[in-house]
Structures are given as structure tokens and as C-alpha cells.
Short mmCIF file of N, CA and C in Angstrom, two decimals:
data_model
loop_
_atom_site.label_atom_id
_atom_site.label_comp_id
_atom_site.label_asym_id
_atom_site.label_seq_id
_atom_site.Cartn_x
_atom_site.Cartn_y
_atom_site.Cartn_z
N UNK A 1 12.24 6.02 16.94
CA UNK A 1 12.24 4.84 16.09
C UNK A 1 11.95 5.26 14.66
N UNK A 2 12.54 4.60 13.69
CA UNK A 2 12.45 5.02 12.31
C UNK A 2 11.24 4.55 11.54
N UNK A 3 10.40 3.71 12.10
CA UNK A 3 9.26 3.21 11.36
C UNK A 3 8.34 4.37 11.02
N UNK A 4 8.01 4.53 9.74
CA UNK A 4 7.16 5.66 9.37
C UNK A 4 5.78 5.19 8.99
N UNK A 5 5.35 5.39 7.76
CA UNK A 5 3.96 5.15 7.42
C UNK A 5 3.75 3.89 6.61
N UNK A 6 2.52 3.41 6.66
CA UNK A 6 2.12 2.29 5.81
C UNK A 6 1.73 2.88 4.48
N UNK A 7 2.24 2.36 3.41
CA UNK A 7 1.87 2.87 2.10
C UNK A 7 2.99 3.66 1.48
N UNK A 8 3.95 3.00 0.96
CA UNK A 8 5.17 3.62 0.50
C UNK A 8 4.98 4.47 -0.75
N UNK A 9 4.14 4.09 -1.68
CA UNK A 9 4.09 4.77 -2.98
C UNK A 9 3.82 6.25 -2.84
N UNK A 10 2.85 6.62 -2.07
CA UNK A 10 2.56 8.04 -1.90
C UNK A 10 3.72 8.77 -1.27
N UNK A 11 4.40 8.11 -0.35
CA UNK A 11 5.50 8.73 0.35
C UNK A 11 6.75 8.76 -0.51
N UNK A 12 6.99 7.71 -1.26
CA UNK A 12 8.23 7.62 -2.02
C UNK A 12 8.35 8.70 -3.08
N UNK A 13 7.25 9.24 -3.53
CA UNK A 13 7.31 10.28 -4.54
C UNK A 13 7.19 11.67 -3.93
N UNK A 14 7.04 11.74 -2.62
CA UNK A 14 6.87 13.03 -1.96
C UNK A 14 8.22 13.60 -1.54
N UNK A 15 8.37 14.91 -1.61
CA UNK A 15 9.63 15.53 -1.22
C UNK A 15 9.99 15.28 0.24
N UNK A 16 9.02 15.10 1.09
CA UNK A 16 9.27 14.93 2.51
C UNK A 16 10.00 13.65 2.87
N UNK A 17 10.12 12.73 1.95
CA UNK A 17 10.76 11.46 2.25
C UNK A 17 12.19 11.64 2.71
N UNK A 18 12.89 12.60 2.17
CA UNK A 18 14.29 12.77 2.51
C UNK A 18 14.51 13.07 3.98
N UNK A 19 13.49 13.57 4.66
CA UNK A 19 13.65 13.93 6.06
C UNK A 19 13.12 12.87 7.01
N UNK A 20 12.66 11.76 6.48
CA UNK A 20 11.97 10.82 7.37
C UNK A 20 12.90 9.79 7.95
N UNK A 21 12.41 9.19 9.01
CA UNK A 21 13.04 8.01 9.58
C UNK A 21 14.45 8.22 10.08
N UNK A 22 15.07 7.11 10.36
CA UNK A 22 16.41 7.13 10.93
C UNK A 22 17.42 6.62 9.94
N UNK A 23 17.10 6.66 8.65
CA UNK A 23 17.98 6.13 7.62
C UNK A 23 19.42 6.04 8.08
N UNK A 24 20.05 4.91 7.85
CA UNK A 24 21.42 4.73 8.32
C UNK A 24 22.39 5.48 7.42
N UNK A 25 23.42 6.01 8.02
CA UNK A 25 24.41 6.77 7.28
C UNK A 25 25.72 6.02 7.28
N UNK A 26 26.28 5.83 6.08
CA UNK A 26 27.56 5.14 5.96
C UNK A 26 28.72 6.09 6.18
N UNK A 27 29.93 5.56 6.12
CA UNK A 27 31.12 6.37 6.37
C UNK A 27 31.31 7.43 5.29
N UNK A 28 30.72 7.22 4.11
CA UNK A 28 30.85 8.21 3.03
C UNK A 28 29.75 9.27 3.10
N UNK A 29 28.96 9.25 4.17
CA UNK A 29 27.90 10.23 4.33
C UNK A 29 26.63 9.90 3.58
N UNK A 30 26.62 8.81 2.86
CA UNK A 30 25.44 8.41 2.11
C UNK A 30 24.40 7.83 3.06
N UNK A 31 23.15 8.24 2.87
CA UNK A 31 22.05 7.77 3.71
C UNK A 31 21.33 6.65 2.97
N UNK A 32 21.03 5.59 3.69
CA UNK A 32 20.26 4.48 3.12
C UNK A 32 18.94 4.37 3.85
N UNK A 33 17.86 4.51 3.10
CA UNK A 33 16.52 4.35 3.64
C UNK A 33 16.12 2.90 3.48
N UNK A 34 15.60 2.32 4.54
CA UNK A 34 15.18 0.92 4.51
C UNK A 34 13.67 0.85 4.35
N UNK A 35 13.26 0.19 3.27
CA UNK A 35 11.85 0.08 2.92
C UNK A 35 11.45 -1.39 2.95
N UNK A 36 10.31 -1.66 3.58
CA UNK A 36 9.72 -2.99 3.55
C UNK A 36 8.37 -2.86 2.87
N UNK A 37 8.12 -3.72 1.89
CA UNK A 37 6.88 -3.66 1.13
C UNK A 37 6.25 -5.04 1.02
N UNK A 38 4.97 -5.02 0.71
CA UNK A 38 4.21 -6.26 0.55
C UNK A 38 4.31 -6.73 -0.89
N UNK A 39 4.42 -8.03 -1.06
CA UNK A 39 4.43 -8.63 -2.40
C UNK A 39 3.06 -9.18 -2.70
N UNK A 40 2.46 -8.67 -3.76
CA UNK A 40 1.14 -9.13 -4.16
C UNK A 40 1.20 -10.05 -5.38
N UNK A 41 2.39 -10.35 -5.84
CA UNK A 41 2.53 -11.27 -6.97
C UNK A 41 2.43 -12.71 -6.50
N UNK A 42 2.34 -13.62 -7.47
CA UNK A 42 2.28 -15.04 -7.10
C UNK A 42 3.41 -15.83 -7.76
N UNK A 43 4.35 -15.11 -8.36
CA UNK A 43 5.52 -15.77 -8.95
C UNK A 43 6.63 -14.74 -9.11
N UNK A 44 7.82 -15.20 -9.46
CA UNK A 44 8.94 -14.29 -9.69
C UNK A 44 8.62 -13.34 -10.84
N UNK A 45 7.88 -13.81 -11.81
CA UNK A 45 7.56 -13.00 -12.99
C UNK A 45 6.74 -11.77 -12.65
N UNK A 46 5.85 -11.87 -11.66
CA UNK A 46 5.01 -10.72 -11.34
C UNK A 46 5.22 -10.25 -9.89
N UNK A 47 6.38 -10.49 -9.36
CA UNK A 47 6.71 -10.08 -7.99
C UNK A 47 6.70 -8.56 -7.87
N UNK A 48 6.26 -8.08 -6.73
CA UNK A 48 6.28 -6.65 -6.45
C UNK A 48 7.71 -6.12 -6.31
N UNK A 49 8.67 -7.00 -6.12
CA UNK A 49 10.06 -6.59 -5.98
C UNK A 49 10.51 -5.76 -7.17
N UNK A 50 10.12 -6.16 -8.37
CA UNK A 50 10.50 -5.42 -9.58
C UNK A 50 9.98 -3.99 -9.52
N UNK A 51 8.72 -3.84 -9.12
CA UNK A 51 8.12 -2.51 -9.02
C UNK A 51 8.88 -1.66 -8.01
N UNK A 52 9.11 -2.20 -6.81
CA UNK A 52 9.76 -1.43 -5.77
C UNK A 52 11.21 -1.09 -6.11
N UNK A 53 11.90 -2.00 -6.79
CA UNK A 53 13.26 -1.68 -7.24
C UNK A 53 13.25 -0.50 -8.20
N UNK A 54 12.28 -0.47 -9.10
CA UNK A 54 12.15 0.63 -10.06
C UNK A 54 11.85 1.95 -9.33
N UNK A 55 10.94 1.91 -8.36
CA UNK A 55 10.62 3.11 -7.57
C UNK A 55 11.87 3.58 -6.83
N UNK A 56 12.60 2.65 -6.22
CA UNK A 56 13.79 3.00 -5.46
C UNK A 56 14.85 3.63 -6.35
N UNK A 57 15.10 3.05 -7.52
CA UNK A 57 16.12 3.61 -8.42
C UNK A 57 15.72 5.00 -8.92
N UNK A 58 14.45 5.19 -9.21
CA UNK A 58 13.98 6.51 -9.67
C UNK A 58 14.15 7.54 -8.55
N UNK A 59 13.84 7.15 -7.31
CA UNK A 59 14.00 8.05 -6.18
C UNK A 59 15.48 8.40 -5.99
N UNK A 60 16.35 7.40 -6.06
CA UNK A 60 17.78 7.65 -5.91
C UNK A 60 18.29 8.59 -6.99
N UNK A 61 17.83 8.43 -8.22
CA UNK A 61 18.26 9.28 -9.32
C UNK A 61 17.88 10.75 -9.08
N UNK A 62 16.76 10.97 -8.43
CA UNK A 62 16.29 12.34 -8.16
C UNK A 62 16.88 12.91 -6.88
N UNK A 63 17.45 12.06 -6.04
CA UNK A 63 17.92 12.48 -4.72
C UNK A 63 19.32 11.96 -4.47
N UNK A 64 20.31 12.58 -5.09
CA UNK A 64 21.70 12.16 -4.95
C UNK A 64 22.11 12.02 -3.50
N UNK A 65 22.89 11.02 -3.20
CA UNK A 65 23.36 10.79 -1.84
C UNK A 65 22.41 9.96 -1.00
N UNK A 66 21.24 9.67 -1.54
CA UNK A 66 20.29 8.81 -0.82
C UNK A 66 20.19 7.48 -1.53
N UNK A 67 20.25 6.43 -0.79
CA UNK A 67 20.05 5.08 -1.31
C UNK A 67 18.80 4.50 -0.68
N UNK A 68 18.18 3.58 -1.40
CA UNK A 68 16.98 2.92 -0.89
C UNK A 68 17.21 1.42 -0.96
N UNK A 69 17.09 0.78 0.18
CA UNK A 69 17.20 -0.68 0.27
C UNK A 69 15.79 -1.22 0.47
N UNK A 70 15.35 -2.06 -0.47
CA UNK A 70 13.98 -2.56 -0.43
C UNK A 70 13.96 -4.05 -0.13
N UNK A 71 13.13 -4.43 0.83
CA UNK A 71 12.87 -5.84 1.10
C UNK A 71 11.38 -6.05 0.90
N UNK A 72 11.04 -7.07 0.14
CA UNK A 72 9.64 -7.36 -0.16
C UNK A 72 9.30 -8.73 0.41
N UNK A 73 8.18 -8.77 1.16
CA UNK A 73 7.70 -10.01 1.74
C UNK A 73 6.26 -10.24 1.30
N UNK A 74 5.85 -11.46 1.25
CA UNK A 74 4.47 -11.79 0.91
C UNK A 74 3.51 -10.97 1.77
N UNK A 75 2.42 -10.55 1.15
CA UNK A 75 1.43 -9.75 1.89
C UNK A 75 0.88 -10.50 3.09
N UNK A 76 0.99 -11.83 3.07
CA UNK A 76 0.48 -12.62 4.20
C UNK A 76 1.44 -12.62 5.39
N UNK A 77 2.69 -12.19 5.18
CA UNK A 77 3.65 -12.22 6.27
C UNK A 77 4.35 -10.90 6.54
N UNK A 78 4.09 -9.86 5.75
CA UNK A 78 4.81 -8.60 5.89
C UNK A 78 4.59 -7.95 7.25
N UNK A 79 3.37 -7.98 7.79
CA UNK A 79 3.11 -7.39 9.10
C UNK A 79 3.95 -8.08 10.18
N UNK A 80 4.01 -9.41 10.13
CA UNK A 80 4.79 -10.17 11.11
C UNK A 80 6.27 -9.85 11.00
N UNK A 81 6.76 -9.76 9.75
CA UNK A 81 8.19 -9.47 9.54
C UNK A 81 8.56 -8.10 10.09
N UNK A 82 7.71 -7.11 9.85
CA UNK A 82 7.99 -5.77 10.37
C UNK A 82 7.94 -5.78 11.89
N UNK A 83 6.97 -6.47 12.48
CA UNK A 83 6.90 -6.57 13.94
C UNK A 83 8.19 -7.16 14.52
N UNK A 84 8.72 -8.17 13.85
CA UNK A 84 9.98 -8.78 14.30
C UNK A 84 11.13 -7.77 14.20
N UNK A 85 11.17 -7.02 13.09
CA UNK A 85 12.23 -6.02 12.92
C UNK A 85 12.16 -4.96 14.01
N UNK A 86 10.95 -4.49 14.30
CA UNK A 86 10.77 -3.48 15.34
C UNK A 86 11.21 -4.04 16.69
N UNK A 87 10.80 -5.25 16.99
CA UNK A 87 11.16 -5.89 18.26
C UNK A 87 12.68 -6.02 18.40
N UNK A 88 13.35 -6.31 17.28
CA UNK A 88 14.80 -6.50 17.28
C UNK A 88 15.57 -5.18 17.16
N UNK A 89 14.84 -4.05 17.16
CA UNK A 89 15.51 -2.75 17.04
C UNK A 89 15.98 -2.42 15.64
N UNK A 90 15.39 -3.06 14.63
CA UNK A 90 15.79 -2.83 13.24
C UNK A 90 14.59 -2.33 12.42
N UNK A 91 13.82 -1.43 12.97
CA UNK A 91 12.62 -0.95 12.29
C UNK A 91 12.97 -0.33 10.94
N UNK A 92 12.17 -0.62 9.91
CA UNK A 92 12.41 0.02 8.62
C UNK A 92 12.03 1.50 8.70
N UNK A 93 12.56 2.27 7.76
CA UNK A 93 12.21 3.69 7.70
C UNK A 93 10.81 3.87 7.10
N UNK A 94 10.46 2.99 6.20
CA UNK A 94 9.15 3.04 5.55
C UNK A 94 8.64 1.60 5.45
N UNK A 95 7.35 1.43 5.76
CA UNK A 95 6.78 0.09 5.69
C UNK A 95 5.40 0.14 5.05
N UNK A 96 5.18 -0.75 4.11
CA UNK A 96 3.87 -0.92 3.49
C UNK A 96 3.20 -2.08 4.20
N UNK A 97 2.45 -1.76 5.24
CA UNK A 97 1.83 -2.79 6.07
C UNK A 97 0.41 -2.39 6.39
N UNK A 98 -0.33 -3.31 6.94
CA UNK A 98 -1.69 -3.02 7.36
C UNK A 98 -1.77 -2.80 8.86
N UNK A 99 -0.87 -3.39 9.62
CA UNK A 99 -0.93 -3.36 11.08
C UNK A 99 -0.07 -2.23 11.63
N UNK A 100 -0.52 -1.00 11.44
CA UNK A 100 0.27 0.14 11.88
C UNK A 100 -0.35 0.87 13.07
N UNK A 101 -1.62 0.61 13.39
CA UNK A 101 -2.32 1.38 14.43
C UNK A 101 -1.62 1.29 15.79
N UNK A 102 -1.12 0.13 16.15
CA UNK A 102 -0.42 0.00 17.43
C UNK A 102 0.84 0.84 17.45
N UNK A 103 1.57 0.89 16.33
CA UNK A 103 2.77 1.72 16.26
C UNK A 103 2.41 3.19 16.40
N UNK A 104 1.31 3.60 15.76
CA UNK A 104 0.87 5.00 15.88
C UNK A 104 0.51 5.32 17.32
N UNK A 105 -0.24 4.42 17.97
CA UNK A 105 -0.65 4.64 19.35
C UNK A 105 0.55 4.74 20.30
N UNK A 106 1.65 4.08 19.93
CA UNK A 106 2.86 4.11 20.75
C UNK A 106 3.77 5.28 20.39
N UNK A 107 3.33 6.12 19.45
CA UNK A 107 4.13 7.29 19.06
C UNK A 107 5.34 6.94 18.20
N UNK A 108 5.30 5.82 17.50
CA UNK A 108 6.44 5.37 16.71
C UNK A 108 6.36 5.76 15.23
N UNK A 109 5.29 6.46 14.83
CA UNK A 109 5.12 6.80 13.42
C UNK A 109 5.06 8.31 13.23
N UNK A 110 5.47 8.74 12.07
CA UNK A 110 5.23 10.13 11.66
C UNK A 110 3.78 10.24 11.21
N UNK A 111 3.18 11.38 11.44
CA UNK A 111 1.84 11.66 10.90
C UNK A 111 2.00 11.93 9.41
N UNK A 112 0.97 11.65 8.65
CA UNK A 112 1.01 11.89 7.21
C UNK A 112 1.30 13.35 6.89
N UNK A 113 0.76 14.26 7.69
CA UNK A 113 0.97 15.68 7.40
C UNK A 113 2.41 16.13 7.67
N UNK A 114 3.19 15.31 8.37
CA UNK A 114 4.61 15.60 8.57
C UNK A 114 5.45 15.11 7.39
N UNK A 115 4.85 14.25 6.57
CA UNK A 115 5.61 13.61 5.49
C UNK A 115 5.18 14.05 4.09
N UNK A 116 3.95 14.48 3.94
CA UNK A 116 3.40 14.72 2.62
C UNK A 116 2.92 16.15 2.45
N UNK A 117 3.06 16.65 1.25
CA UNK A 117 2.56 17.99 0.95
C UNK A 117 1.03 17.99 0.99
N UNK A 118 0.46 19.16 1.14
CA UNK A 118 -1.01 19.28 1.15
C UNK A 118 -1.59 18.82 -0.19
N UNK A 119 -1.02 19.20 -1.34
CA UNK A 119 -1.58 18.69 -2.61
C UNK A 119 -1.54 17.17 -2.72
N UNK A 120 -0.49 16.54 -2.20
CA UNK A 120 -0.41 15.08 -2.23
C UNK A 120 -1.52 14.49 -1.37
N UNK A 121 -1.70 15.02 -0.16
CA UNK A 121 -2.75 14.53 0.72
C UNK A 121 -4.14 14.75 0.12
N UNK A 122 -4.32 15.88 -0.54
CA UNK A 122 -5.62 16.20 -1.14
C UNK A 122 -5.97 15.26 -2.27
N UNK A 123 -4.98 14.61 -2.86
CA UNK A 123 -5.21 13.69 -3.97
C UNK A 123 -5.72 12.33 -3.57
N UNK A 124 -5.75 12.03 -2.27
CA UNK A 124 -6.21 10.73 -1.81
C UNK A 124 -7.73 10.66 -1.85
N UNK A 125 -8.26 9.49 -2.13
CA UNK A 125 -9.69 9.24 -2.00
C UNK A 125 -9.98 9.29 -0.50
N UNK A 126 -10.85 10.20 -0.09
CA UNK A 126 -11.00 10.47 1.34
C UNK A 126 -11.42 9.24 2.15
N UNK A 127 -12.32 8.43 1.63
CA UNK A 127 -12.76 7.26 2.41
C UNK A 127 -11.61 6.28 2.63
N UNK A 128 -10.71 6.19 1.68
CA UNK A 128 -9.56 5.30 1.84
C UNK A 128 -8.53 5.95 2.76
N UNK A 129 -8.34 7.26 2.62
CA UNK A 129 -7.39 7.96 3.49
C UNK A 129 -7.84 7.86 4.95
N UNK A 130 -9.15 7.98 5.20
CA UNK A 130 -9.65 7.90 6.58
C UNK A 130 -9.36 6.53 7.20
N UNK A 131 -9.26 5.51 6.37
CA UNK A 131 -8.95 4.18 6.90
C UNK A 131 -7.55 4.13 7.49
N UNK A 132 -6.71 5.10 7.16
CA UNK A 132 -5.35 5.17 7.69
C UNK A 132 -5.22 6.01 8.95
N UNK A 133 -6.35 6.37 9.54
CA UNK A 133 -6.34 7.24 10.71
C UNK A 133 -6.37 6.45 12.02
N UNK A 134 -5.71 7.02 13.00
CA UNK A 134 -5.77 6.54 14.37
C UNK A 134 -6.09 7.76 15.21
N UNK A 135 -7.22 7.70 15.91
CA UNK A 135 -7.70 8.83 16.71
C UNK A 135 -7.77 10.12 15.88
N UNK A 136 -8.31 9.98 14.68
CA UNK A 136 -8.55 11.07 13.74
C UNK A 136 -7.28 11.74 13.20
N UNK A 137 -6.16 11.07 13.32
CA UNK A 137 -4.90 11.55 12.76
C UNK A 137 -4.45 10.53 11.74
N UNK A 138 -4.11 11.01 10.54
CA UNK A 138 -3.71 10.08 9.49
C UNK A 138 -2.25 9.70 9.62
N UNK A 139 -2.02 8.40 9.70
CA UNK A 139 -0.69 7.82 9.72
C UNK A 139 -0.49 6.95 8.49
N UNK A 140 -1.46 6.12 8.19
CA UNK A 140 -1.40 5.24 7.04
C UNK A 140 -1.68 6.02 5.78
N UNK A 141 -0.90 5.77 4.76
CA UNK A 141 -1.04 6.46 3.48
C UNK A 141 -1.63 5.46 2.48
N UNK A 142 -2.71 5.82 1.81
CA UNK A 142 -3.31 4.88 0.85
C UNK A 142 -2.31 4.47 -0.23
N UNK A 143 -2.33 3.20 -0.54
CA UNK A 143 -1.46 2.69 -1.61
C UNK A 143 -2.28 1.93 -2.63
N UNK A 144 -2.98 0.92 -2.19
CA UNK A 144 -3.83 0.14 -3.09
C UNK A 144 -5.16 -0.13 -2.40
N UNK A 145 -6.15 -0.39 -3.19
CA UNK A 145 -7.44 -0.83 -2.68
C UNK A 145 -7.89 -1.97 -3.58
N UNK A 146 -8.50 -2.95 -3.00
CA UNK A 146 -8.95 -4.07 -3.81
C UNK A 146 -10.20 -4.69 -3.20
N UNK A 147 -10.89 -5.42 -4.01
CA UNK A 147 -12.04 -6.18 -3.54
C UNK A 147 -11.65 -7.65 -3.58
N UNK A 148 -11.58 -8.26 -2.43
CA UNK A 148 -11.19 -9.67 -2.38
C UNK A 148 -12.26 -10.55 -3.00
N UNK A 149 -13.51 -10.23 -2.71
CA UNK A 149 -14.64 -11.00 -3.24
C UNK A 149 -15.70 -10.03 -3.72
N UNK A 150 -16.37 -10.41 -4.77
CA UNK A 150 -17.47 -9.61 -5.27
C UNK A 150 -18.64 -10.55 -5.49
N UNK A 151 -19.76 -10.23 -4.87
CA UNK A 151 -20.94 -11.06 -4.99
C UNK A 151 -21.95 -10.36 -5.89
N UNK A 152 -22.80 -11.14 -6.53
CA UNK A 152 -23.88 -10.56 -7.32
C UNK A 152 -25.12 -11.41 -7.17
N UNK A 153 -26.28 -10.78 -7.42
CA UNK A 153 -27.57 -11.43 -7.29
C UNK A 153 -27.94 -12.02 -8.65
N UNK A 154 -27.90 -13.35 -8.77
CA UNK A 154 -28.16 -14.01 -10.04
C UNK A 154 -29.55 -13.71 -10.59
N UNK A 155 -30.55 -13.63 -9.70
CA UNK A 155 -31.91 -13.32 -10.16
C UNK A 155 -31.98 -11.94 -10.78
N UNK A 156 -31.35 -10.95 -10.15
CA UNK A 156 -31.36 -9.60 -10.71
C UNK A 156 -30.58 -9.54 -12.03
N UNK A 157 -29.47 -10.26 -12.09
CA UNK A 157 -28.71 -10.30 -13.35
C UNK A 157 -29.58 -10.89 -14.46
N UNK A 158 -30.31 -11.97 -14.14
CA UNK A 158 -31.17 -12.60 -15.13
C UNK A 158 -32.26 -11.62 -15.59
N UNK A 159 -32.88 -10.95 -14.65
CA UNK A 159 -33.92 -9.97 -15.01
C UNK A 159 -33.36 -8.84 -15.86
N UNK A 160 -32.10 -8.51 -15.66
CA UNK A 160 -31.46 -7.44 -16.44
C UNK A 160 -30.90 -7.95 -17.75
N UNK A 161 -30.98 -9.26 -17.99
CA UNK A 161 -30.47 -9.83 -19.23
C UNK A 161 -28.97 -10.05 -19.23
N UNK A 162 -28.40 -10.14 -18.06
CA UNK A 162 -26.96 -10.37 -17.96
C UNK A 162 -26.77 -11.86 -17.67
N UNK A 163 -26.03 -12.54 -18.55
CA UNK A 163 -25.90 -13.99 -18.44
C UNK A 163 -24.94 -14.45 -17.35
N UNK A 164 -23.93 -13.64 -17.04
CA UNK A 164 -22.97 -13.99 -16.00
C UNK A 164 -22.18 -12.74 -15.64
N UNK A 165 -21.47 -12.83 -14.54
CA UNK A 165 -20.62 -11.71 -14.15
C UNK A 165 -19.51 -11.57 -15.19
N UNK A 166 -19.20 -10.34 -15.59
CA UNK A 166 -18.15 -10.16 -16.60
C UNK A 166 -16.78 -10.52 -16.02
N UNK A 167 -15.90 -11.04 -16.88
CA UNK A 167 -14.53 -11.31 -16.40
C UNK A 167 -13.84 -10.00 -16.05
N UNK A 168 -12.85 -10.09 -15.21
CA UNK A 168 -12.10 -8.90 -14.80
C UNK A 168 -11.59 -8.15 -16.04
N UNK A 169 -11.71 -6.84 -15.97
CA UNK A 169 -11.19 -6.01 -17.05
C UNK A 169 -12.15 -5.79 -18.21
N UNK A 170 -13.37 -6.31 -18.12
CA UNK A 170 -14.34 -6.08 -19.18
C UNK A 170 -15.48 -5.25 -18.64
N UNK A 171 -16.22 -4.63 -19.53
CA UNK A 171 -17.27 -3.73 -19.07
C UNK A 171 -18.65 -4.33 -19.11
N UNK A 172 -18.86 -5.41 -19.85
CA UNK A 172 -20.22 -5.92 -19.97
C UNK A 172 -20.21 -7.35 -20.48
N UNK A 173 -21.23 -8.07 -20.09
CA UNK A 173 -21.42 -9.43 -20.59
C UNK A 173 -22.92 -9.62 -20.83
N UNK A 174 -23.52 -8.66 -21.49
CA UNK A 174 -24.97 -8.67 -21.73
C UNK A 174 -25.32 -9.64 -22.84
N UNK A 175 -26.53 -10.22 -22.68
CA UNK A 175 -27.08 -11.04 -23.75
C UNK A 175 -27.50 -10.11 -24.88
N UNK A 176 -27.67 -10.65 -26.07
CA UNK A 176 -28.16 -9.83 -27.17
C UNK A 176 -29.51 -9.20 -26.85
N UNK A 177 -30.02 -8.39 -27.70
CA UNK A 177 -31.18 -7.53 -27.49
C UNK A 177 -32.43 -8.17 -26.91
N UNK A 178 -32.42 -9.44 -26.59
CA UNK A 178 -33.59 -10.09 -26.00
C UNK A 178 -33.74 -9.76 -24.52
N UNK A 179 -32.83 -8.95 -23.99
CA UNK A 179 -32.91 -8.64 -22.56
C UNK A 179 -34.07 -7.73 -22.24
N UNK A 180 -34.59 -7.88 -21.03
CA UNK A 180 -35.70 -7.06 -20.55
C UNK A 180 -35.18 -5.99 -19.61
N UNK A 181 -35.83 -4.84 -19.55
CA UNK A 181 -35.40 -3.83 -18.59
C UNK A 181 -35.70 -4.30 -17.17
N UNK A 182 -34.87 -3.85 -16.24
CA UNK A 182 -35.11 -4.17 -14.83
C UNK A 182 -36.24 -3.28 -14.35
N UNK A 183 -37.23 -3.83 -13.65
CA UNK A 183 -38.34 -3.01 -13.20
C UNK A 183 -38.85 -3.42 -11.96
#
């Protein structure tokens, strides 16, 4: 089966991609790799489709004779869509999904070390890379990490002189010099 790893970005830039999956071959000998990715945008303006199209075109430019067909689904439904494709015998060659452990356990995935160079693997944050393991073998390739919720202790912030949690992308929201040291 052609389903490979979760986390396309690390794989899409790796030389090993050309050998992966069951990419379909047309009558002209051209191979088309089928990629399914998660969309983290909330509108057409910031859809992940634009990003993946750019990645696909760059990959094609570097690898003549290879085409990349990208389908992007909302992150809330991408796992279900891939499961349906696999069930229907239309597994993608590469999938950016979270629910890959069952596929790994069934022997339907390539191991990361079969797809990626050692320097590429060494570049992963180890705690995130370990999250892609099944029975101590890495199948999932890190792509993104995020914090859905972040909590803070208002009393400690007050004692530190911080008036509120800083907005995303800023480094500090401290009150002027009237703040007291935390002790």
C-alpha cells in the first residue's frame, strides 16, 4: 500500500521521496505522487492549499518527470478522509495526518529511516520526533507543533508585575517600573 508518513514537509524536501509509495505512472512514464495534507487556515485567503501547491511545484521543478497532486482537507476531517481513501484502495503516497499508528501497526507505512537522510532525522526536535513512534520505530515525521491552550497563574503574574498575558507574537506586557520581583 502506498500510504507513507504523517508529516509531509520533512519528507517533501528529502531526496528519498522519489522512491516512496506507489505513485501512479501515466502512459508517458510520468509518476504522480498523491499527497493529502491538513488545512489549518480558516478562509481561502490563508488556506494551506497555497503552501502545499508551492511545495509541490518546487519539488516538481527539482525532480523532472515527477508530478505531485495535492488534496487539502480541514484538519478536523483529514484523518477520516485518508481512512476512507485507504478503505477504498486509493491510499495517498504521503499523508499529513495524526492517526497513523494503526497503519504502522498493520505494516502499511514506511519507517522514517527508509525515507529520510540521517542529517534530516537529526534535525528534528527529539521529543516531537518520539511522538511519531510506534513500538520505538519512527513513522510519523514532525511537521508542526502548537499549543491549543495556554494557561497562566494570575496571582503569579500580578506578583511579577505583569498586567496580562502578552498577545501572540510579543515578548512582554510588563507594567512600568513599579513591578516587584517575584520571591
